[in-house]
């Protein structure tokens, strides 16, 4: 079965910094990869969806890239803000199901 | 569409009691997923359905857990009897299909506490 890993588990940065979150997966035969945001005690909010045929997707200050052959995706957050503090999860959909990484807990300090 | 709707939002029950969690997927979505989220294990896929049929239940932790989808607009996850280690947030998600151009949509979750 697909295994999804996220590094680092936690990250703390000062406001204004650019940062990168990493996601890796073991089976490259995927349909897509989705990045979610989860605030404490809340549900999951979809941020970006990258199809397997795409290399990257952008939404505002967020940019997600996908290198399917190497089983990696990154989420780049530009000019981080305290409001970006949350847990970020990546999920991989393949022809079996959808699996999640454990998430990266991001803290942006004012 | 109101999105994926889960109920209840919070459930507190005593050990040994039966617990039933409910999910209404987005209309027209053929796939429904049940996940459990804990601090220790993150988001784990428990079971998923395609057109109301359970496809993979290998993630269901024990026989105490069961899930049904009697029709396209309703699914239940039942725990009987419940135990304190079942305490977690249970999420339901739906998607139109498994494919490149599809994303999954999540409910707000049910926070279960078994005391």
Coordinates of C-alpha atoms in Angstrom, one line a residue:
Chain A
X1 CA 0.0 0.0 0.0
X2 CA 1.0 3.6 -0.6
X3 CA 3.0 5.2 2.2
X4 CA 3.1 9.0 2.6
X5 CA 5.7 10.8 4.7
X6 CA 5.9 14.4 5.6
X7 CA 9.1 16.2 6.8
X8 CA 9.5 18.1 9.0
X9 CA 6.9 17.1 11.6
X10 CA 7.0 20.6 13.0
X11 CA 8.4 23.9 11.9
X12 CA 8.6 27.3 13.5
X13 CA 9.5 30.4 11.5
X14 CA 9.4 34.2 12.0
X15 CA 6.8 36.1 10.1
X16 CA 7.8 37.0 6.6
X17 CA 10.0 34.0 5.9
X18 CA 9.5 31.8 2.8
X19 CA 9.3 28.1 3.7
X20 CA 9.0 24.7 2.2
X21 CA 7.1 21.7 3.4
X22 CA 7.9 18.3 2.0
X23 CA 5.8 15.3 1.2
X24 CA 7.1 11.9 -0.2
X25 CA 5.2 8.8 -1.3
X26 CA 6.3 5.3 -2.1
X27 CA 4.3 4.4 -5.2
X28 CA 4.6 6.8 -8.1
X29 CA 1.4 5.5 -9.9
X30 CA -0.8 8.2 -8.5
X31 CA -3.8 10.1 -9.8
X32 CA -3.1 13.3 -7.9
X33 CA -1.7 14.8 -4.8
X34 CA -3.7 17.2 -2.6
X35 CA -2.5 19.6 0.1
X36 CA -4.8 20.4 3.0
X37 CA -4.7 22.8 5.9
X38 CA -6.0 21.8 9.3
X39 CA -6.5 24.3 12.1
X40 CA -6.6 23.0 15.7
X41 CA -9.8 21.2 16.4
X42 CA -11.1 21.8 12.9
X43 CA -11.7 19.9 9.7
X44 CA -9.5 19.8 6.6
X45 CA -9.5 22.6 4.1
X46 CA -8.2 21.8 0.6
X47 CA -5.5 24.1 -0.6
X48 CA -4.2 22.8 -3.8
X49 CA -4.7 19.7 -6.1
X50 CA -1.9 18.6 -8.4
X51 CA -2.9 16.1 -11.1
X52 CA -0.3 13.4 -11.9
X53 CA 0.4 15.0 -15.3
X54 CA 1.1 18.4 -13.7
X55 CA 4.3 19.8 -12.3
X56 CA 3.0 22.5 -10.1
X57 CA -0.1 24.5 -9.0
X58 CA -0.3 28.0 -7.5
X59 CA -2.8 29.7 -5.3
X60 CA -1.9 33.1 -3.9
X61 CA 1.2 32.8 -1.8
X62 CA 1.1 29.0 -2.1
X63 CA 2.9 27.0 -4.7
X64 CA 2.9 23.2 -4.8
X65 CA 5.2 21.1 -7.0
X66 CA 5.1 17.5 -7.9
X67 CA 7.8 15.2 -9.1
X68 CA 6.0 12.0 -9.6
X69 CA 8.9 9.9 -10.7
X70 CA 10.8 10.6 -7.5
X71 CA 7.7 10.4 -5.3
X72 CA 8.0 13.9 -4.0
X73 CA 5.9 17.1 -3.6
X74 CA 6.7 20.4 -1.9
X75 CA 4.4 23.1 -0.7
X76 CA 6.1 26.5 -0.8
X77 CA 4.6 29.3 1.3
X78 CA 5.9 32.8 0.5
X79 CA 6.0 35.6 2.9
X80 CA 4.6 33.6 5.8
X81 CA 2.1 35.2 8.1
X82 CA 0.9 34.3 11.6
X83 CA -2.4 33.3 10.1
X84 CA -0.6 30.5 8.2
X85 CA 0.0 28.7 11.5
X86 CA -1.8 25.3 11.1
X87 CA -1.0 21.7 10.3
X88 CA -0.5 21.0 6.6
X89 CA -1.3 17.6 5.3
X90 CA -0.6 16.0 1.9
X91 CA -2.7 13.2 0.6
X92 CA -2.1 11.0 -2.4
X93 CA -4.9 9.5 -4.5
X94 CA -4.2 6.4 -6.6
X95 CA -6.4 3.7 -8.1
X96 CA -6.7 2.1 -4.6
X97 CA -7.7 4.9 -2.3
X98 CA -6.4 8.2 -0.7
X99 CA -3.7 8.1 1.9
X100 CA -2.4 10.9 4.1
X101 CA 0.9 11.9 5.6
X102 CA 1.2 12.7 9.3
X103 CA 1.3 16.4 8.6
X104 CA 3.7 19.3 9.4
X105 CA 2.7 21.6 12.2
X106 CA 3.7 25.1 11.2
X107 CA 4.0 28.0 13.6
X108 CA 4.6 31.5 12.2
X109 CA 5.8 33.8 15.0
X110 CA 4.9 37.5 14.8
Chain B
X1 CA -24.5 21.6 -2.0
X2 CA -23.8 21.9 1.7
X3 CA -20.7 19.8 1.5
X4 CA -20.1 16.6 3.4
X5 CA -22.2 16.6 6.6
X6 CA -21.2 14.6 9.6
X7 CA -23.2 14.1 12.8
X8 CA -22.8 14.4 15.7
X9 CA -20.0 16.9 15.9
X10 CA -19.1 15.7 19.4
X11 CA -19.9 12.5 21.1
X12 CA -19.1 11.5 24.7
X13 CA -20.0 8.0 25.7
X14 CA -19.1 5.5 28.3
X15 CA -17.0 2.5 27.7
X16 CA -19.0 -0.5 26.5
X17 CA -21.7 1.6 24.8
X18 CA -22.5 1.5 21.1
X19 CA -21.6 4.5 19.1
X20 CA -22.9 5.4 15.7
X21 CA -21.3 8.1 13.5
X22 CA -23.2 9.4 10.5
X23 CA -22.1 10.9 7.2
X24 CA -23.9 12.4 4.3
X25 CA -21.7 12.7 1.2
X26 CA -21.9 15.3 -1.5
X27 CA -24.7 14.4 -3.9
X28 CA -23.3 12.7 -7.0
X29 CA -20.1 11.5 -5.4
X30 CA -19.5 7.8 -5.9
X31 CA -16.7 7.4 -3.3
X32 CA -17.0 7.8 0.4
X33 CA -14.1 7.4 2.8
X34 CA -14.0 7.1 6.6
X35 CA -10.8 8.2 8.4
X36 CA -9.7 8.3 12.0
X37 CA -7.4 10.9 13.3
X38 CA -5.3 10.7 16.5
X39 CA -2.2 12.5 17.7
X40 CA -0.2 9.3 17.6
X41 CA -1.2 7.9 14.3
X42 CA -2.4 10.8 12.3
X43 CA -5.1 10.3 9.7
X44 CA -5.8 6.6 9.0
X45 CA -8.1 5.3 6.3
X46 CA -10.6 2.9 7.9
X47 CA -12.8 2.0 5.0
X48 CA -14.1 3.3 1.7
X49 CA -17.1 2.7 -0.5
X50 CA -17.7 2.9 -4.2
X51 CA -21.3 3.2 -5.3
X52 CA -22.4 2.1 -1.8
X53 CA -20.2 -1.0 -1.9
X54 CA -17.4 -1.4 0.6
X55 CA -14.2 -1.8 -1.4
X56 CA -11.4 -1.9 1.2
X57 CA -12.0 -2.3 4.9
X58 CA -8.5 -3.4 5.8
X59 CA -8.0 -0.3 7.9
X60 CA -10.8 -1.1 10.2
X61 CA -9.0 -1.8 13.5
X62 CA -11.1 -4.5 15.0
X63 CA -14.4 -6.4 14.6
X64 CA -15.9 -3.9 17.0
X65 CA -15.9 -1.4 14.1
X66 CA -18.4 -1.7 11.2
X67 CA -19.5 0.6 8.4
X68 CA -22.5 0.6 6.1
X69 CA -23.7 2.6 3.2
X70 CA -27.4 1.7 2.7
X71 CA -27.8 4.3 -0.1
X72 CA -25.9 6.9 -2.0
X73 CA -26.7 9.7 0.5
X74 CA -25.9 8.1 3.8
X75 CA -23.2 6.1 5.6
X76 CA -22.7 5.0 9.2
X77 CA -19.6 4.0 11.2
X78 CA -20.5 1.9 14.2
X79 CA -18.4 1.0 17.2
X80 CA -19.7 -1.7 19.5
X81 CA -18.7 -1.9 22.2
X82 CA -16.7 1.3 22.4
X83 CA -13.4 1.5 24.3
X84 CA -11.4 4.5 25.6
X85 CA -8.7 3.9 22.9
X86 CA -11.4 4.6 20.3
X87 CA -11.3 8.3 21.3
X88 CA -10.4 10.2 18.2
X89 CA -11.7 12.5 15.5
X90 CA -13.5 10.6 12.8
X91 CA -13.7 12.2 9.4
X92 CA -15.8 11.3 6.4
X93 CA -14.9 12.4 2.9
X94 CA -16.4 12.0 -0.5
X95 CA -15.2 12.4 -4.1
X96 CA -16.8 12.0 -7.5
X97 CA -14.4 9.2 -8.5
X98 CA -10.8 8.2 -8.1
X99 CA -8.9 10.0 -10.9
X100 CA -6.5 12.8 -11.8
X101 CA -8.9 15.7 -11.9
X102 CA -10.8 14.9 -8.7
X103 CA -10.4 16.1 -5.2
X104 CA -11.8 14.8 -2.0
X105 CA -14.1 16.9 0.2
X106 CA -14.1 16.4 4.0
X107 CA -16.7 16.8 6.6
X108 CA -16.1 18.7 9.8
X109 CA -15.5 15.5 11.7
X110 CA -16.9 13.9 14.8
X111 CA -14.9 14.1 18.0
X112 CA -15.5 10.9 19.9
X113 CA -14.6 10.6 23.6
X114 CA -15.0 7.3 25.3
X115 CA -14.7 7.5 29.1

